[in-house]
Coordinates of C-alpha atoms in Angstrom, one line a residue:
M111 CA 70.9 119.0 158.5
G112 CA 67.5 120.2 159.7
L113 CA 64.9 117.7 158.8
G114 CA 61.5 119.3 158.5
G115 CA 63.5 122.5 158.2
S116 CA 66.2 122.9 155.7
H117 CA 69.8 122.0 154.9
C118 CA 72.6 124.5 155.8
C119 CA 76.2 124.7 154.6
K120 CA 78.6 127.3 155.9
P121 CA 76.0 129.7 157.4
N122 CA 77.0 133.4 157.5
D123 CA 75.7 136.1 159.8
R124 CA 72.5 136.5 157.7
C125 CA 71.9 132.8 157.8
K126 CA 72.2 132.9 161.6
E127 CA 69.7 135.7 161.8
L128 CA 67.2 133.9 159.6
S129 CA 67.6 130.8 161.8
R130 CA 66.4 132.7 164.8
D131 CA 63.4 134.0 162.9
S132 CA 62.1 130.8 161.3
A133 CA 62.3 127.0 161.6
W134 CA 64.6 126.6 158.7
V135 CA 68.1 127.6 157.6
P136 CA 69.1 128.2 154.0
R137 CA 72.3 126.6 152.5
S138 CA 73.9 129.9 151.7
L139 CA 73.0 133.6 151.8
S140 CA 75.3 136.2 150.3
S141 CA 73.0 139.2 151.0
D142 CA 69.7 140.3 152.4
P143 CA 67.0 138.7 150.2
D144 CA 64.5 141.5 151.1
A145 CA 67.0 144.2 150.0
K146 CA 67.6 142.8 146.5
L147 CA 64.4 141.0 145.8
S148 CA 62.6 142.2 142.6
P149 CA 60.0 141.0 140.2
R150 CA 62.8 139.6 138.1
D151 CA 63.6 137.1 140.8
F152 CA 60.2 135.5 140.4
R153 CA 59.7 135.9 136.7
G154 CA 57.6 133.1 135.3
E155 CA 56.3 132.0 138.7
S156 CA 52.6 131.3 138.7
F157 CA 50.1 128.8 140.1
D158 CA 47.8 126.2 138.5
D159 CA 44.8 128.6 139.1
G160 CA 46.1 130.8 136.2
P161 CA 47.2 134.4 136.0
S162 CA 45.8 137.1 138.2
L163 CA 43.9 138.7 135.4
K164 CA 41.9 135.5 134.7
R165 CA 40.9 135.3 138.4
M166 CA 39.8 138.9 138.4
K167 CA 37.8 138.4 135.3
R168 CA 36.1 135.3 136.8
S169 CA 35.2 137.5 139.7
R170 CA 33.9 140.2 137.3
V171 CA 36.7 142.5 138.3
H172 CA 38.3 144.1 135.2
P173 CA 41.2 146.6 135.3
H174 CA 39.4 148.9 132.8
S175 CA 35.8 148.7 134.0
S176 CA 33.8 148.9 137.2
L177 CA 35.4 147.5 140.3
P178 CA 32.9 146.5 143.0
C179 CA 34.0 146.8 146.6
S180 CA 32.6 147.0 150.1
S181 CA 33.1 149.7 152.6
F182 CA 31.7 150.9 155.9
F183 CA 29.0 152.8 154.0
G184 CA 28.0 149.8 151.9
S185 CA 28.7 148.6 148.3
V186 CA 30.2 151.0 145.8
S187 CA 31.3 150.7 142.2
V188 CA 34.4 152.5 141.1
S189 CA 35.3 153.1 137.5
I190 CA 39.0 152.4 136.9
L191 CA 41.0 154.1 134.1
P192 CA 44.7 153.5 133.7
E193 CA 45.6 157.1 134.7
Q194 CA 43.3 156.9 137.8
A195 CA 44.4 153.4 139.0
S196 CA 46.7 154.6 141.9
N197 CA 44.1 157.0 143.2
V198 CA 41.4 154.4 143.1
V199 CA 43.5 151.9 145.0
L200 CA 44.3 154.6 147.6
A201 CA 40.6 155.1 148.0
L202 CA 39.7 151.5 148.5
P203 CA 39.1 150.5 152.2
L204 CA 40.3 146.9 151.7
L205 CA 43.5 146.9 149.8
G206 CA 44.1 143.4 151.1
D207 CA 41.2 142.1 149.1
I208 CA 42.7 143.4 145.9
V209 CA 46.2 141.9 146.7
S210 CA 44.5 138.6 147.4
Y211 CA 43.6 138.4 143.7
L212 CA 47.3 138.2 142.8
D213 CA 48.5 134.7 142.0
G214 CA 52.2 135.3 141.6
P215 CA 55.1 136.8 143.6
Q216 CA 55.9 139.1 140.7
D217 CA 52.5 140.6 140.9
V218 CA 52.7 141.0 144.7
I219 CA 56.1 142.8 144.5
H220 CA 54.8 145.1 141.7
M221 CA 51.8 146.0 143.8
C222 CA 53.3 146.3 147.2
R223 CA 56.9 147.4 146.6
T224 CA 57.2 149.2 143.2
S225 CA 53.9 151.1 143.1
A226 CA 53.4 154.7 144.2
K227 CA 54.7 155.6 147.7
W228 CA 51.2 155.8 149.3
I229 CA 50.2 152.4 147.9
V230 CA 53.5 150.9 149.2
E231 CA 52.8 152.4 152.7
D232 CA 49.2 151.1 152.8
A233 CA 50.3 147.6 151.6
A234 CA 53.2 147.2 154.1
M235 CA 51.0 145.6 156.7
I236 CA 49.5 143.0 154.4
Y237 CA 52.8 142.3 152.5
A238 CA 53.9 139.5 154.9
Q239 CA 50.5 137.9 154.9
Q240 CA 50.5 137.6 151.1
W241 CA 53.9 135.8 151.1
K242 CA 52.4 133.3 153.6
R243 CA 49.4 132.8 151.4
L244 CA 51.5 132.3 148.3
Y245 CA 53.8 129.9 150.0
A246 CA 50.8 127.8 151.2
L247 CA 49.4 127.7 147.7
K248 CA 52.6 126.6 146.0
W249 CA 54.1 124.2 148.5
P250 CA 51.3 123.0 150.9
A251 CA 53.2 120.2 152.5
F252 CA 56.3 122.4 153.1
F253 CA 53.9 125.0 154.5
E254 CA 52.4 122.6 157.1
A255 CA 55.9 121.4 158.1
E256 CA 57.2 125.0 158.5
C257 CA 54.2 126.1 160.5
Y258 CA 54.4 123.1 162.9
L259 CA 58.2 123.4 163.4
A260 CA 58.0 127.2 164.0
Q261 CA 55.3 126.7 166.6
K262 CA 57.2 124.0 168.4
R263 CA 60.4 126.1 168.4
Q264 CA 58.5 129.3 169.2
M265 CA 60.0 131.1 166.3
K266 CA 58.5 133.7 163.9
V267 CA 58.7 132.8 160.2
N268 CA 59.8 135.3 157.6
W269 CA 57.6 134.0 154.8
H270 CA 59.2 136.4 152.2
S271 CA 62.6 134.9 152.8
V272 CA 61.4 131.3 153.1
Y273 CA 59.6 131.7 149.8
F274 CA 62.8 133.0 148.1
H275 CA 65.0 130.3 149.4
T276 CA 62.6 127.5 148.8
L277 CA 62.1 128.6 145.3
H278 CA 65.9 128.5 144.7
G279 CA 66.3 125.0 146.3
S280 CA 67.9 126.1 149.5
C281 CA 65.3 124.6 151.8
E282 CA 64.9 120.9 152.4
F283 CA 62.0 119.3 154.3
L284 CA 61.4 115.9 155.7
V285 CA 57.9 115.0 154.4
E286 CA 56.1 111.9 153.2
V287 CA 55.4 110.8 149.6
F288 CA 52.4 108.7 148.5
N289 CA 53.2 105.9 145.9
R290 CA 56.9 106.2 145.9
E291 CA 58.2 106.4 142.3
K292 CA 54.7 105.2 141.2
K293 CA 55.9 101.6 141.4
M294 CA 53.4 98.8 142.1
G295 CA 55.5 97.6 145.0
F296 CA 54.8 100.9 146.8
A297 CA 51.1 101.1 146.0
M298 CA 49.0 102.4 148.9
S299 CA 52.1 103.4 150.9
C300 CA 53.5 106.7 152.1
M301 CA 57.3 106.9 152.5
S302 CA 59.5 109.5 154.1
A303 CA 61.9 111.6 152.0
R304 CA 64.0 114.7 152.2
V305 CA 62.4 117.0 149.6
S306 CA 63.4 120.3 148.1
W307 CA 62.2 122.3 145.1
D308 CA 63.8 122.4 141.6
R309 CA 62.8 125.7 140.0
S310 CA 64.2 124.8 136.6
G311 CA 62.1 121.6 136.4
N312 CA 59.1 123.1 138.2
A313 CA 59.2 119.9 140.3
Y314 CA 59.9 118.5 143.8
V315 CA 63.1 116.5 144.3
A316 CA 62.6 113.6 146.7
H317 CA 65.6 111.9 148.3
Y318 CA 64.1 108.8 149.9
Q319 CA 65.4 107.5 153.2
S320 CA 66.5 103.9 152.8
A321 CA 69.1 101.4 153.9
S322 CA 69.9 100.9 150.2
P323 CA 71.0 103.6 147.7
V324 CA 68.0 105.1 145.9
L325 CA 68.0 107.6 143.1
P326 CA 66.0 110.8 143.7
E327 CA 62.5 111.1 142.2
L328 CA 61.3 114.2 140.4
I329 CA 57.7 114.9 141.3
P330 CA 55.9 117.4 139.0
S331 CA 54.3 120.5 140.6
G332 CA 50.9 119.2 139.5
E333 CA 51.3 116.1 141.7
R334 CA 51.8 118.1 145.0
D335 CA 48.9 116.0 146.5
R336 CA 51.4 113.1 146.7
L337 CA 53.2 115.0 149.5
R338 CA 52.2 115.4 153.1
F339 CA 53.8 116.2 156.4
C340 CA 53.8 113.8 159.4
P341 CA 50.1 112.9 160.2
G342 CA 48.6 115.1 162.9
S343 CA 47.6 112.2 165.3
A344 CA 51.1 110.8 165.2
R345 CA 53.1 113.9 165.9
Q346 CA 52.6 113.8 169.7
Q347 CA 54.4 110.5 169.8
L348 CA 56.9 110.6 166.9
Y349 CA 58.1 114.2 167.6
P350 CA 59.0 115.4 164.0
E351 CA 60.7 118.4 165.5
L352 CA 63.4 116.2 167.3
I353 CA 66.3 115.6 164.9
P354 CA 69.9 114.5 165.3
P355 CA 71.9 115.5 167.4
E356 CA 68.9 116.2 169.7
A357 CA 67.7 112.7 169.1
P358 CA 69.4 109.5 167.9
D359 CA 67.3 109.3 164.7
N360 CA 64.5 111.0 162.7
Y361 CA 60.8 110.4 163.4
P362 CA 60.2 107.8 160.6
Y363 CA 62.4 105.4 162.6
R364 CA 60.3 105.7 165.8
I365 CA 57.5 103.3 166.7
L366 CA 54.0 104.5 167.4
R367 CA 52.2 103.3 170.6
G368 CA 48.6 102.8 171.3
L369 CA 45.6 101.9 169.1
D370 CA 44.4 105.4 168.3
N371 CA 40.7 104.5 168.9
L372 CA 40.9 101.8 166.2
Q373 CA 37.6 100.2 165.1
V374 CA 36.7 97.2 163.0
G375 CA 36.0 98.3 159.4
Q376 CA 38.1 101.5 159.8
G377 CA 40.9 102.5 157.5
C378 CA 44.3 102.5 159.1
E379 CA 48.0 102.9 158.5
L380 CA 50.5 100.3 159.6
Q381 CA 54.2 101.1 160.1
W382 CA 56.1 98.6 158.1
K383 CA 59.5 98.2 156.5
M384 CA 61.3 95.5 154.6
Q385 CA 64.9 96.2 155.7
M386 CA 66.1 96.7 159.3
G387 CA 68.1 99.8 158.4
S388 CA 65.3 101.6 156.7
P389 CA 62.7 103.9 158.2
F390 CA 59.1 102.8 158.6
G391 CA 56.7 103.6 155.8
W392 CA 52.9 103.9 156.3
W393 CA 50.9 101.2 154.5
Y394 CA 47.1 101.6 154.1
G395 CA 44.7 98.8 155.0
T396 CA 41.3 98.1 156.6
V397 CA 40.8 96.6 160.1
E398 CA 39.1 93.2 159.8
C399 CA 39.4 92.1 163.5
I400 CA 40.7 93.3 166.8
E401 CA 41.6 91.1 169.8
R402 CA 42.4 93.2 172.9
L403 CA 45.3 92.3 175.1
S404 CA 46.5 93.8 178.4
N405 CA 48.8 96.5 176.9
A406 CA 48.4 95.7 173.2
A407 CA 46.1 94.1 170.6
T408 CA 46.2 91.6 167.9
V409 CA 44.8 93.3 164.7
T410 CA 43.9 91.6 161.5
M411 CA 44.2 93.9 158.5
I412 CA 43.3 93.4 154.9
F413 CA 44.9 95.2 152.0
E414 CA 42.2 95.5 149.4
H415 CA 44.4 96.6 146.5
F416 CA 45.7 93.0 146.5
P417 CA 43.4 90.1 145.3
P418 CA 42.0 87.9 148.1
T419 CA 44.2 85.0 147.0
S420 CA 47.4 87.0 147.5
R421 CA 49.7 86.3 150.4
W422 CA 49.7 90.1 150.9
Y423 CA 45.9 90.5 151.2
R424 CA 45.6 89.6 154.9
L425 CA 48.0 90.3 157.8
R426 CA 47.8 89.6 161.5
V427 CA 50.0 91.9 163.7
I428 CA 50.5 92.6 167.4
V429 CA 50.5 96.4 167.9
G430 CA 50.1 99.1 170.6
D431 CA 53.0 98.3 172.9
G432 CA 55.7 100.2 171.0
V433 CA 57.6 97.0 170.1
M434 CA 59.0 96.2 166.6
R435 CA 58.1 92.7 165.4
R436 CA 58.7 90.5 162.4
C437 CA 55.9 90.1 159.9
A438 CA 54.5 86.9 158.6
I439 CA 54.9 88.3 155.1
G440 CA 58.5 89.4 155.7
G441 CA 60.1 92.6 157.0
H442 CA 59.2 94.3 160.3
H443 CA 56.2 96.3 161.6
G444 CA 55.8 99.0 164.2
G445 CA 52.6 100.6 165.3
I446 CA 49.3 101.4 163.8
R447 CA 47.0 104.5 163.5
A448 CA 43.4 105.1 162.5
V449 CA 42.8 107.4 159.6
S450 CA 40.2 110.2 159.5
Q451 CA 37.6 110.4 156.7
V452 CA 39.6 113.2 155.1
E453 CA 42.8 111.1 155.2
K454 CA 40.9 108.1 153.7
Q455 CA 39.7 110.2 150.8
Q456 CA 43.3 111.2 150.1
W457 CA 44.4 107.6 150.2
M458 CA 41.7 106.6 147.8
K459 CA 43.2 109.0 145.2
F460 CA 46.1 106.6 144.9
K461 CA 44.3 103.3 145.0
P462 CA 45.1 101.2 141.9
K463 CA 42.3 100.7 139.4
E464 CA 43.1 97.0 139.2
A465 CA 44.3 94.6 141.8
V466 CA 48.1 94.5 142.3
I467 CA 49.5 91.1 141.4
F468 CA 53.1 90.0 141.9

């Protein structure tokens, strides 16, 4: 199993070829996806932004009216009629700008693969870029994971093939999920899970890593903001690219060192878990006090989604030396990391409207 990449069973020659070109390996491939891919393979696929025609109309670009475009000679306006469409596209200097209006894979294939020969030839260079763009729009957390792993392994990603196999559930990524199962016990936490895509349900399927059996959670496409890849400032220490058998465990089991320029009043994430056999989850809090030690620090955190009278509201931990310790509230904690302003804004999306009381 490739965590952060995808799961593979009985790879054939094509599977081995794709594994050299990208940071993932599909479960099974019976043929070249590029050879048989057609608009029918992506029928019904679209994004929350709406169909391509709506986006074109919002930009005042209509298929049966004037199409504004820029060229080396300045702005021009071309009148498009159905019988003149191919000639007009051929004359446009920036075909990529037109293709960028397309929201769905079906539209991209129609435009770049099943149009007139001269259009197909002109679109060949931008075809791969469009699949990368479409992938980033539909699965942003998967996209960040794939880019990171491909860079670390110095491999080129075939975004056309990655899109096809992610869509059909063949790719599995190790990412993190905010507010697991939307239970109050996981409020303001972010937990690791092996996640794939379920096309029939238009949802993510999250298999959480845990010492106890846990049923998978279906996360609707509209809740894609609940998913993220390993935080950027933690990657240099946790090494998400190292997976068994290259390493004894996956990155959520590893302990973060250092204080990451932690300041009083700053938002932070603490590595904490209840069971020894489980991976660490990230738990959001605010730094109330820092006492510096020789190679570590004693940090007092407050968790403002609990009432001040709760035993969970304030926690004192020793962090920074890479040692796992028992917590006064139970369980075990690892390291700590400061969050950026952008990360804090993302956390605030999931803050309960009322104090959590157990």
